Amino acid sequence: MELDWKNLAFGYLKTDYNIRSYFRNGAWTKPELTTDETVTMHMAATCLHYGQEAFEGQKAFRGADGVIRIFRPDENAKRMRASADYLKMAMPPIDMFIDMMKQVVRANERFVPPYGTGASLYIRPVLFGTGAQVGVKPASEYLLIMFVTPVGPYYKEGFNPIKVIVDRDHDRAAPLGTGHIKAGGNYAASLTSAVIGHEKGYPSVLYLDAREKKYIDECGAANFFAIRNGHYITPKSHSVLPSITNMSLQTLAKEMGLTVECRPVAFDELDSFEEAGSCGTAAVISPVGSIYDPENDHTYVFNNGKSGAYCTKLYHRLRAIQYAEEPDTYGWMESI
Ligand SMILES: *Cc1c(COP(=O)(O)O)cnc(C)c1O
């Protein structure tokens, strides 16, 4: 492959195959690889009208030993099932889901970036209702597709802290809504505030709880965490998406001797945090350098706007496991 591995963007790059399974007549079809990048469906498909759709995001890495591995695919399978269940879609079996991930990575092996480039192969499973329906009710047919695309190292010039702005005028999820599942609708609902944030010069928006605006929910499409006095603190809320990266960082934080607190985190606590970060599959960790609150024109600064020691340590530890540079202590990596 003649790709410029070190300068890949986080965007779609055509690969050789995607894999598909259809849910019809109450059963999933045998997953099949295809080179077709398009989907043909009925114009009354429920995904188009009623947003019956959910997705996942995961990565495959070429390790220091040359072996290709996927990070915690079972967790993505479980989360996809939880999303499907809530949106009343057919739930893909865990084994089929993991097998499809492995097959699509294997079929596109030449797109898995070489070890040492910091790049990886992003895997995007997407599940949606294809059955025609005009009344509001679940479809009887679904399509599960997984495609892959090589993505570059998130940080080209080192590990850069981001600037975040608080948005009190828009919510991405309702208190008892769909924030806890990976529904595309949550993303549609977040675009207005994301665009406003970008226009003001902030790559990410901090969402507060929709009911009282007292607690921290999420940081853009990533989970929020903070470090204070030997504690790793992260919000617990129904409207926070259970991030697999965050779950893994909590395990590593304990390993480093930090105490993990997963609980409602009051916005008022921002002043006391030594480090802050956002986390997710794309970047693992984006250290948060500062958070601007337009309501009182105040900027909360963490670790003088630089990435803190724990953010850095956690980031490197997780990356080292993903690239098989350090032992896979917790059995997170699954070779294809
Ligand atoms: C996907 C996602 C995350 C990150 O989850 P990971 O499993 O760590 O990639 C965080 N918040 C939202 C809203 C998400 O959709």
mmCIF file of C-alpha atoms and ligand atoms in Angstrom:
data_model
loop_
_atom_site.group_PDB
_atom_site.id
_atom_site.type_symbol
_atom_site.label_atom_id
_atom_site.label_comp_id
_atom_site.label_asym_id
_atom_site.label_seq_id
_atom_site.Cartn_x
_atom_site.Cartn_y
_atom_site.Cartn_z
ATOM 1 C CA MET A 1 0.000 0.000 0.000
ATOM 2 C CA GLU A 2 1.232 3.440 -0.946
ATOM 3 C CA LEU A 3 -0.742 5.337 1.673
ATOM 4 C CA ASP A 4 0.856 8.146 3.630
ATOM 5 C CA TRP A 5 0.170 6.436 6.959
ATOM 6 C CA LYS A 6 1.443 9.263 9.139
ATOM 7 C CA ASN A 7 -0.775 11.873 7.529
ATOM 8 C CA LEU A 8 -4.118 10.121 7.375
ATOM 9 C CA ALA A 9 -7.052 12.260 8.447
ATOM 10 C CA PHE A 10 -9.999 11.000 10.488
ATOM 11 C CA GLY A 11 -12.177 10.566 7.431
ATOM 12 C CA TYR A 12 -13.533 7.974 5.031
ATOM 13 C CA LEU A 13 -11.019 6.340 2.752
ATOM 14 C CA LYS A 14 -12.260 3.637 0.438
ATOM 15 C CA THR A 15 -11.101 0.115 1.330
ATOM 16 C CA ASP A 16 -11.704 -3.209 -0.437
ATOM 17 C CA TYR A 17 -14.685 -4.688 1.411
ATOM 18 C CA ASN A 18 -17.492 -4.113 3.851
ATOM 19 C CA ILE A 19 -19.534 -6.888 5.454
ATOM 20 C CA ARG A 20 -23.318 -7.176 5.759
ATOM 21 C CA SER A 21 -25.960 -9.253 7.463
ATOM 22 C CA TYR A 22 -29.693 -8.748 6.895
ATOM 23 C CA PHE A 23 -32.365 -9.438 9.460
ATOM 24 C CA ARG A 24 -35.347 -10.884 7.564
ATOM 25 C CA ASN A 25 -38.199 -13.190 8.520
ATOM 26 C CA GLY A 26 -36.947 -13.211 12.086
ATOM 27 C CA ALA A 27 -33.364 -14.315 11.367
ATOM 28 C CA TRP A 28 -29.950 -12.900 10.454
ATOM 29 C CA THR A 29 -28.481 -13.875 7.080
ATOM 30 C CA LYS A 30 -24.975 -15.299 6.885
ATOM 31 C CA PRO A 31 -22.643 -12.245 6.874
ATOM 32 C CA GLU A 32 -21.283 -11.514 3.407
ATOM 33 C CA LEU A 33 -18.377 -9.412 2.229
ATOM 34 C CA THR A 34 -19.083 -6.988 -0.584
ATOM 35 C CA THR A 35 -17.248 -4.296 -2.533
ATOM 36 C CA ASP A 36 -20.468 -2.256 -2.904
ATOM 37 C CA GLU A 37 -20.252 1.011 -0.980
ATOM 38 C CA THR A 38 -23.921 1.853 -1.444
ATOM 39 C CA VAL A 39 -27.160 0.718 0.149
ATOM 40 C CA THR A 40 -30.474 0.321 -1.648
ATOM 41 C CA MET A 41 -33.559 0.430 0.528
ATOM 42 C CA HIS A 42 -37.222 1.225 0.551
ATOM 43 C CA MET A 43 -38.037 4.928 0.781
ATOM 44 C CA ALA A 44 -40.310 4.203 3.744
ATOM 45 C CA ALA A 45 -37.487 2.537 5.744
ATOM 46 C CA THR A 46 -37.816 3.361 9.446
ATOM 47 C CA CYS A 47 -34.214 4.578 9.715
ATOM 48 C CA LEU A 48 -35.009 7.431 7.332
ATOM 49 C CA HIS A 49 -38.225 8.635 8.952
ATOM 50 C CA TYR A 50 -37.990 7.676 12.570
ATOM 51 C CA GLY A 51 -34.271 7.477 13.195
ATOM 52 C CA GLN A 52 -34.262 3.765 13.943
ATOM 53 C CA GLU A 53 -30.467 3.549 13.769
ATOM 54 C CA ALA A 54 -27.454 2.961 16.001
ATOM 55 C CA PHE A 55 -23.746 2.606 15.395
ATOM 56 C CA GLU A 56 -20.454 1.616 16.996
ATOM 57 C CA GLY A 57 -16.840 2.676 16.676
ATOM 58 C CA GLN A 58 -13.747 0.589 17.331
ATOM 59 C CA LYS A 59 -10.191 0.121 16.160
ATOM 60 C CA ALA A 60 -7.861 -2.641 15.001
ATOM 61 C CA PHE A 61 -4.119 -2.204 15.591
ATOM 62 C CA ARG A 62 -1.039 -3.795 14.115
ATOM 63 C CA GLY A 63 1.043 -4.594 17.180
ATOM 64 C CA ALA A 64 4.788 -4.396 17.762
ATOM 65 C CA ASP A 65 4.826 -8.179 17.094
ATOM 66 C CA GLY A 66 3.069 -7.729 13.732
ATOM 67 C CA VAL A 67 -0.188 -9.313 14.928
ATOM 68 C CA ILE A 68 -3.442 -7.464 14.189
ATOM 69 C CA ARG A 69 -5.755 -7.136 17.156
ATOM 70 C CA ILE A 70 -9.103 -5.484 17.903
ATOM 71 C CA PHE A 71 -9.608 -3.657 21.204
ATOM 72 C CA ARG A 72 -12.408 -5.142 23.354
ATOM 73 C CA PRO A 73 -14.785 -6.118 20.508
ATOM 74 C CA ASP A 74 -17.093 -7.922 22.955
ATOM 75 C CA GLU A 75 -17.857 -4.607 24.654
ATOM 76 C CA ASN A 76 -18.898 -3.048 21.346
ATOM 77 C CA ALA A 77 -21.087 -6.054 20.634
ATOM 78 C CA LYS A 78 -22.814 -5.712 24.002
ATOM 79 C CA ARG A 79 -23.301 -1.978 23.583
ATOM 80 C CA MET A 80 -24.733 -2.412 20.086
ATOM 81 C CA ARG A 81 -27.204 -4.896 21.514
ATOM 82 C CA ALA A 82 -28.198 -2.428 24.239
ATOM 83 C CA SER A 83 -28.720 0.285 21.589
ATOM 84 C CA ALA A 84 -30.716 -2.092 19.386
ATOM 85 C CA ASP A 85 -32.837 -3.209 22.318
ATOM 86 C CA TYR A 86 -33.767 0.335 23.325
ATOM 87 C CA LEU A 87 -34.598 1.373 19.745
ATOM 88 C CA LYS A 88 -36.592 -1.864 19.307
ATOM 89 C CA MET A 89 -34.318 -3.152 16.541
ATOM 90 C CA ALA A 90 -33.257 -6.760 16.032
ATOM 91 C CA MET A 91 -30.264 -7.449 18.331
ATOM 92 C CA PRO A 92 -27.224 -8.933 16.542
ATOM 93 C CA PRO A 93 -25.822 -11.983 18.399
ATOM 94 C CA ILE A 94 -22.486 -11.228 20.119
ATOM 95 C CA ASP A 95 -20.598 -14.014 18.334
ATOM 96 C CA MET A 96 -21.861 -12.936 14.916
ATOM 97 C CA PHE A 97 -20.971 -9.314 15.658
ATOM 98 C CA ILE A 98 -17.390 -10.138 16.709
ATOM 99 C CA ASP A 99 -16.966 -12.540 13.815
ATOM 100 C CA MET A 100 -18.081 -9.851 11.341
ATOM 101 C CA MET A 101 -15.556 -7.414 12.842
ATOM 102 C CA LYS A 102 -12.740 -9.930 12.433
ATOM 103 C CA GLN A 103 -13.776 -10.901 8.903
ATOM 104 C CA VAL A 104 -13.950 -7.312 7.675
ATOM 105 C CA VAL A 105 -10.553 -6.494 9.185
ATOM 106 C CA ARG A 106 -8.994 -9.621 7.662
ATOM 107 C CA ALA A 107 -10.484 -8.846 4.243
ATOM 108 C CA ASN A 108 -8.948 -5.359 4.402
ATOM 109 C CA GLU A 109 -5.664 -6.389 5.979
ATOM 110 C CA ARG A 110 -3.637 -4.312 3.533
ATOM 111 C CA PHE A 111 -5.278 -1.183 5.004
ATOM 112 C CA VAL A 112 -4.192 -1.914 8.581
ATOM 113 C CA PRO A 113 -1.424 0.675 9.089
ATOM 114 C CA PRO A 114 2.105 -0.566 9.850
ATOM 115 C CA TYR A 115 3.258 -0.605 13.451
ATOM 116 C CA GLY A 116 5.068 2.564 14.427
ATOM 117 C CA THR A 117 2.999 4.997 12.368
ATOM 118 C CA GLY A 118 0.561 5.658 15.207
ATOM 119 C CA ALA A 119 -2.265 4.951 12.771
ATOM 120 C CA SER A 120 -4.939 2.244 13.063
ATOM 121 C CA LEU A 121 -7.904 0.751 11.253
ATOM 122 C CA TYR A 122 -11.207 2.255 12.388
ATOM 123 C CA ILE A 123 -14.182 -0.126 12.349
ATOM 124 C CA ARG A 124 -17.673 1.322 11.938
ATOM 125 C CA PRO A 125 -20.619 -1.020 12.519
ATOM 126 C CA VAL A 126 -24.011 0.510 11.723
ATOM 127 C CA LEU A 127 -27.453 -1.039 12.272
ATOM 128 C CA PHE A 128 -30.688 0.397 10.895
ATOM 129 C CA GLY A 129 -34.295 -0.367 10.143
ATOM 130 C CA THR A 130 -34.813 -1.039 6.439
ATOM 131 C CA GLY A 131 -38.359 -2.372 6.603
ATOM 132 C CA ALA A 132 -41.056 -0.048 5.222
ATOM 133 C CA GLN A 133 -43.380 1.457 7.789
ATOM 134 C CA VAL A 134 -45.496 4.587 7.761
ATOM 135 C CA GLY A 135 -47.008 4.309 11.204
ATOM 136 C CA VAL A 136 -44.544 4.814 14.065
ATOM 137 C CA LYS A 137 -43.512 1.306 14.994
ATOM 138 C CA PRO A 138 -40.391 -0.861 14.738
ATOM 139 C CA ALA A 139 -39.431 -2.214 11.317
ATOM 140 C CA SER A 140 -39.514 -5.932 10.607
ATOM 141 C CA GLU A 141 -36.254 -5.832 8.595
ATOM 142 C CA TYR A 142 -32.783 -4.554 9.527
ATOM 143 C CA LEU A 143 -29.363 -4.280 7.995
ATOM 144 C CA LEU A 144 -26.080 -4.500 9.902
ATOM 145 C CA ILE A 145 -23.070 -3.216 7.958
ATOM 146 C CA MET A 146 -19.471 -2.929 9.088
ATOM 147 C CA PHE A 147 -16.969 -0.947 7.090
ATOM 148 C CA VAL A 148 -13.402 0.003 7.938
ATOM 149 C CA THR A 149 -11.186 2.950 7.147
ATOM 150 C CA PRO A 150 -7.569 3.642 8.092
ATOM 151 C CA VAL A 151 -7.207 6.604 10.444
ATOM 152 C CA GLY A 152 -4.108 8.546 11.359
ATOM 153 C CA PRO A 153 -2.648 9.258 14.756
ATOM 154 C CA TYR A 154 -4.943 11.748 16.428
ATOM 155 C CA TYR A 155 -2.009 13.803 17.654
ATOM 156 C CA LYS A 156 0.471 14.705 14.969
ATOM 157 C CA GLU A 157 2.491 17.178 17.009
ATOM 158 C CA GLY A 158 2.284 15.506 20.377
ATOM 159 C CA PHE A 159 -0.482 15.303 22.882
ATOM 160 C CA ASN A 160 -2.359 18.610 22.643
ATOM 161 C CA PRO A 161 -4.871 19.920 25.189
ATOM 162 C CA ILE A 162 -8.178 21.193 23.804
ATOM 163 C CA LYS A 163 -10.262 24.271 24.628
ATOM 164 C CA VAL A 164 -13.850 23.563 25.605
ATOM 165 C CA ILE A 165 -16.916 25.825 25.870
ATOM 166 C CA VAL A 166 -19.947 25.242 28.112
ATOM 167 C CA ASP A 167 -23.280 25.108 26.274
ATOM 168 C CA ARG A 168 -26.325 25.714 28.459
ATOM 169 C CA ASP A 169 -28.630 26.531 25.553
ATOM 170 C CA HIS A 170 -28.751 23.088 23.954
ATOM 171 C CA ASP A 171 -28.928 19.541 25.285
ATOM 172 C CA ARG A 172 -27.678 16.498 23.413
ATOM 173 C CA ALA A 173 -29.832 14.098 25.418
ATOM 174 C CA ALA A 174 -32.833 14.254 27.745
ATOM 175 C CA PRO A 175 -32.506 13.062 31.369
ATOM 176 C CA LEU A 176 -34.359 9.815 30.677
ATOM 177 C CA GLY A 177 -33.785 9.831 26.904
ATOM 178 C CA THR A 178 -31.275 8.116 24.634
ATOM 179 C CA GLY A 179 -27.967 9.523 25.912
ATOM 180 C CA HIS A 180 -26.951 6.089 27.213
ATOM 181 C CA ILE A 181 -27.118 4.408 23.785
ATOM 182 C CA LYS A 182 -25.139 5.055 20.609
ATOM 183 C CA ALA A 183 -28.050 6.302 18.517
ATOM 184 C CA GLY A 184 -27.298 8.456 15.485
ATOM 185 C CA GLY A 185 -30.120 10.729 16.639
ATOM 186 C CA ASN A 186 -28.007 11.907 19.586
ATOM 187 C CA TYR A 187 -25.409 13.099 17.107
ATOM 188 C CA ALA A 188 -27.975 14.869 14.939
ATOM 189 C CA ALA A 189 -29.169 16.622 18.096
ATOM 190 C CA SER A 190 -25.628 17.710 18.960
ATOM 191 C CA LEU A 191 -24.717 19.287 15.614
ATOM 192 C CA THR A 192 -26.166 22.727 16.339
ATOM 193 C CA SER A 193 -24.156 23.191 19.509
ATOM 194 C CA ALA A 194 -21.037 21.632 17.938
ATOM 195 C CA VAL A 195 -21.195 24.067 15.009
ATOM 196 C CA ILE A 196 -21.746 27.046 17.331
ATOM 197 C CA GLY A 197 -18.794 25.895 19.449
ATOM 198 C CA HIS A 198 -16.559 25.582 16.383
ATOM 199 C CA GLU A 199 -17.559 29.019 15.139
ATOM 200 C CA LYS A 200 -16.481 30.459 18.473
ATOM 201 C CA GLY A 201 -13.150 28.636 18.229
ATOM 202 C CA TYR A 202 -13.796 25.671 20.533
ATOM 203 C CA PRO A 203 -13.295 22.140 19.201
ATOM 204 C CA SER A 204 -15.512 20.696 21.909
ATOM 205 C CA VAL A 205 -18.623 21.567 23.912
ATOM 206 C CA LEU A 206 -19.302 20.661 27.546
ATOM 207 C CA TYR A 207 -22.852 19.429 28.119
ATOM 208 C CA LEU A 208 -24.425 19.780 31.535
ATOM 209 C CA ASP A 209 -27.272 17.651 32.834
ATOM 210 C CA ALA A 210 -30.449 18.644 31.008
ATOM 211 C CA ARG A 211 -32.639 18.814 34.111
ATOM 212 C CA GLU A 212 -30.759 21.163 36.439
ATOM 213 C CA LYS A 213 -27.624 22.249 34.545
ATOM 214 C CA LYS A 214 -25.760 21.479 37.743
ATOM 215 C CA TYR A 215 -23.814 18.380 36.817
ATOM 216 C CA ILE A 216 -21.353 17.561 34.057
ATOM 217 C CA ASP A 217 -22.595 15.107 31.425
ATOM 218 C CA GLU A 218 -20.260 14.797 28.432
ATOM 219 C CA CYS A 219 -17.581 16.625 26.541
ATOM 220 C CA GLY A 220 -18.726 16.670 22.922
ATOM 221 C CA ALA A 221 -19.025 13.060 21.766
ATOM 222 C CA ALA A 222 -16.608 11.905 24.442
ATOM 223 C CA ASN A 223 -16.779 11.121 28.153
ATOM 224 C CA PHE A 224 -15.382 13.573 30.692
ATOM 225 C CA PHE A 225 -13.000 12.736 33.517
ATOM 226 C CA ALA A 226 -10.878 14.702 35.952
ATOM 227 C CA ILE A 227 -8.013 14.092 38.348
ATOM 228 C CA ARG A 228 -7.943 15.518 41.847
ATOM 229 C CA ASN A 229 -5.889 14.534 44.836
ATOM 230 C CA GLY A 230 -5.213 10.960 43.718
ATOM 231 C CA HIS A 231 -8.751 10.392 42.439
ATOM 232 C CA TYR A 232 -10.010 9.676 38.912
ATOM 233 C CA ILE A 233 -13.448 11.303 38.816
ATOM 234 C CA THR A 234 -15.982 10.707 36.053
ATOM 235 C CA PRO A 235 -19.698 11.537 35.750
ATOM 236 C CA LYS A 236 -22.326 8.887 36.319
ATOM 237 C CA SER A 237 -25.554 9.826 34.564
ATOM 238 C CA HIS A 238 -28.250 8.133 32.519
ATOM 239 C CA SER A 239 -27.524 10.541 29.664
ATOM 240 C CA VAL A 240 -23.803 9.675 29.450
ATOM 241 C CA LEU A 241 -22.799 7.064 26.860
ATOM 242 C CA PRO A 242 -20.907 4.233 28.595
ATOM 243 C CA SER A 243 -17.507 4.709 26.922
ATOM 244 C CA ILE A 244 -15.345 1.617 26.586
ATOM 245 C CA THR A 245 -12.266 3.853 26.677
ATOM 246 C CA ASN A 246 -13.424 5.393 29.957
ATOM 247 C CA MET A 247 -14.147 1.949 31.414
ATOM 248 C CA SER A 248 -10.617 0.857 30.453
ATOM 249 C CA LEU A 249 -9.003 4.042 31.800
ATOM 250 C CA GLN A 250 -10.738 3.432 35.133
ATOM 251 C CA THR A 251 -9.061 0.018 35.318
ATOM 252 C CA LEU A 252 -5.678 1.553 34.461
ATOM 253 C CA ALA A 253 -6.218 4.413 36.930
ATOM 254 C CA LYS A 254 -6.689 1.863 39.723
ATOM 255 C CA GLU A 255 -3.536 0.108 38.559
ATOM 256 C CA MET A 256 -1.710 3.435 38.987
ATOM 257 C CA GLY A 257 -2.994 3.764 42.532
ATOM 258 C CA LEU A 258 -5.747 6.284 41.804
ATOM 259 C CA THR A 259 -9.147 5.923 43.486
ATOM 260 C CA VAL A 260 -11.961 5.837 40.931
ATOM 261 C CA GLU A 261 -15.098 7.864 41.616
ATOM 262 C CA CYS A 262 -17.979 7.306 39.214
ATOM 263 C CA ARG A 263 -20.742 9.591 40.467
ATOM 264 C CA PRO A 264 -22.648 12.764 39.589
ATOM 265 C CA VAL A 265 -19.964 15.445 39.163
ATOM 266 C CA ALA A 266 -21.095 18.967 39.991
ATOM 267 C CA PHE A 267 -20.083 21.748 37.613
ATOM 268 C CA ASP A 268 -18.964 23.682 40.724
ATOM 269 C CA GLU A 269 -16.179 21.169 41.234
ATOM 270 C CA LEU A 270 -14.373 22.316 38.075
ATOM 271 C CA ASP A 271 -12.366 24.830 40.084
ATOM 272 C CA SER A 272 -10.800 22.085 42.162
ATOM 273 C CA PHE A 273 -9.622 19.730 39.402
ATOM 274 C CA GLU A 274 -5.898 19.338 38.805
ATOM 275 C CA GLU A 275 -6.342 17.726 35.391
ATOM 276 C CA ALA A 276 -9.293 17.274 33.066
ATOM 277 C CA GLY A 277 -9.713 15.152 29.977
ATOM 278 C CA SER A 278 -12.173 13.775 27.489
ATOM 279 C CA CYS A 279 -11.942 10.203 26.261
ATOM 280 C CA GLY A 280 -13.156 7.976 23.454
ATOM 281 C CA THR A 281 -11.969 5.613 20.742
ATOM 282 C CA ALA A 282 -10.850 8.319 18.292
ATOM 283 C CA ALA A 283 -8.222 10.052 20.455
ATOM 284 C CA VAL A 284 -8.111 7.787 23.544
ATOM 285 C CA ILE A 285 -7.610 10.949 25.653
ATOM 286 C CA SER A 286 -7.841 14.605 24.729
ATOM 287 C CA PRO A 287 -6.495 16.525 27.700
ATOM 288 C CA VAL A 288 -8.769 19.479 28.439
ATOM 289 C CA GLY A 289 -6.612 22.590 28.820
ATOM 290 C CA SER A 290 -9.437 24.955 29.686
ATOM 291 C CA ILE A 291 -13.205 25.266 29.876
ATOM 292 C CA TYR A 292 -14.850 28.604 29.089
ATOM 293 C CA ASP A 293 -18.202 29.391 30.664
ATOM 294 C CA PRO A 294 -19.934 32.208 28.740
ATOM 295 C CA GLU A 295 -22.542 32.626 31.495
ATOM 296 C CA ASN A 296 -20.087 34.193 33.932
ATOM 297 C CA ASP A 297 -17.308 34.871 31.406
ATOM 298 C CA HIS A 298 -14.974 32.632 33.397
ATOM 299 C CA THR A 299 -12.306 30.258 32.112
ATOM 300 C CA TYR A 300 -11.372 27.253 34.202
ATOM 301 C CA VAL A 301 -7.775 26.289 33.457
ATOM 302 C CA PHE A 302 -6.327 22.849 34.216
ATOM 303 C CA ASN A 303 -2.649 22.181 34.799
ATOM 304 C CA ASN A 304 -1.759 25.597 33.279
ATOM 305 C CA GLY A 305 -3.392 24.533 30.014
ATOM 306 C CA LYS A 306 -0.886 21.714 29.504
ATOM 307 C CA SER A 307 -1.531 17.989 29.525
ATOM 308 C CA GLY A 308 -1.142 16.690 33.050
ATOM 309 C CA ALA A 309 0.976 13.819 34.323
ATOM 310 C CA TYR A 310 -1.911 11.374 34.825
ATOM 311 C CA CYS A 311 -3.572 12.142 31.470
ATOM 312 C CA THR A 312 -0.230 11.508 29.804
ATOM 313 C CA LYS A 313 0.474 8.334 31.753
ATOM 314 C CA LEU A 314 -2.993 6.889 31.161
ATOM 315 C CA TYR A 315 -2.800 7.693 27.457
ATOM 316 C CA HIS A 316 0.571 5.992 27.011
ATOM 317 C CA ARG A 317 -0.418 2.957 29.051
ATOM 318 C CA LEU A 318 -3.560 2.299 27.016
ATOM 319 C CA ARG A 319 -1.752 2.861 23.704
ATOM 320 C CA ALA A 320 1.020 0.477 24.788
ATOM 321 C CA ILE A 321 -1.554 -2.268 25.420
ATOM 322 C CA GLN A 322 -3.287 -1.603 22.088
ATOM 323 C CA TYR A 323 -0.003 -1.823 20.161
ATOM 324 C CA ALA A 324 1.199 -4.880 22.134
ATOM 325 C CA GLU A 325 4.179 -2.993 23.517
ATOM 326 C CA GLU A 326 3.176 -3.970 27.048
ATOM 327 C CA PRO A 327 1.459 -7.141 28.274
ATOM 328 C CA ASP A 328 -2.286 -7.314 27.746
ATOM 329 C CA THR A 329 -2.883 -7.704 31.497
ATOM 330 C CA TYR A 330 -6.672 -7.625 31.262
ATOM 331 C CA GLY A 331 -7.214 -9.676 28.095
ATOM 332 C CA TRP A 332 -8.582 -6.714 26.152
ATOM 333 C CA MET A 333 -6.968 -7.433 22.788
ATOM 334 C CA GLU A 334 -8.469 -9.976 20.407
ATOM 335 C CA SER A 335 -6.321 -11.102 17.501
ATOM 336 C CA ILE A 336 -8.117 -11.459 14.187
HETATM 337 C C1 LIG B 1 -18.938 6.676 21.247
HETATM 338 C C2 LIG B 1 -19.123 7.734 22.280
HETATM 339 C C3 LIG B 1 -18.210 7.915 23.338
HETATM 340 C C4 LIG B 1 -16.923 7.141 23.445
HETATM 341 O O1 LIG B 1 -17.089 5.771 23.608
HETATM 342 P P1 LIG B 1 -15.861 4.794 23.346
HETATM 343 O O2 LIG B 1 -16.442 3.447 23.510
HETATM 344 O O3 LIG B 1 -14.827 5.094 24.336
HETATM 345 O O4 LIG B 1 -15.394 5.082 21.953
HETATM 346 C C5 LIG B 1 -18.488 8.876 24.287
HETATM 347 N N1 LIG B 1 -19.600 9.636 24.215
HETATM 348 C C6 LIG B 1 -20.486 9.504 23.207
HETATM 349 C C7 LIG B 1 -21.676 10.386 23.173
HETATM 350 C C8 LIG B 1 -20.286 8.546 22.219
HETATM 351 O O5 LIG B 1 -21.169 8.423 21.237
#
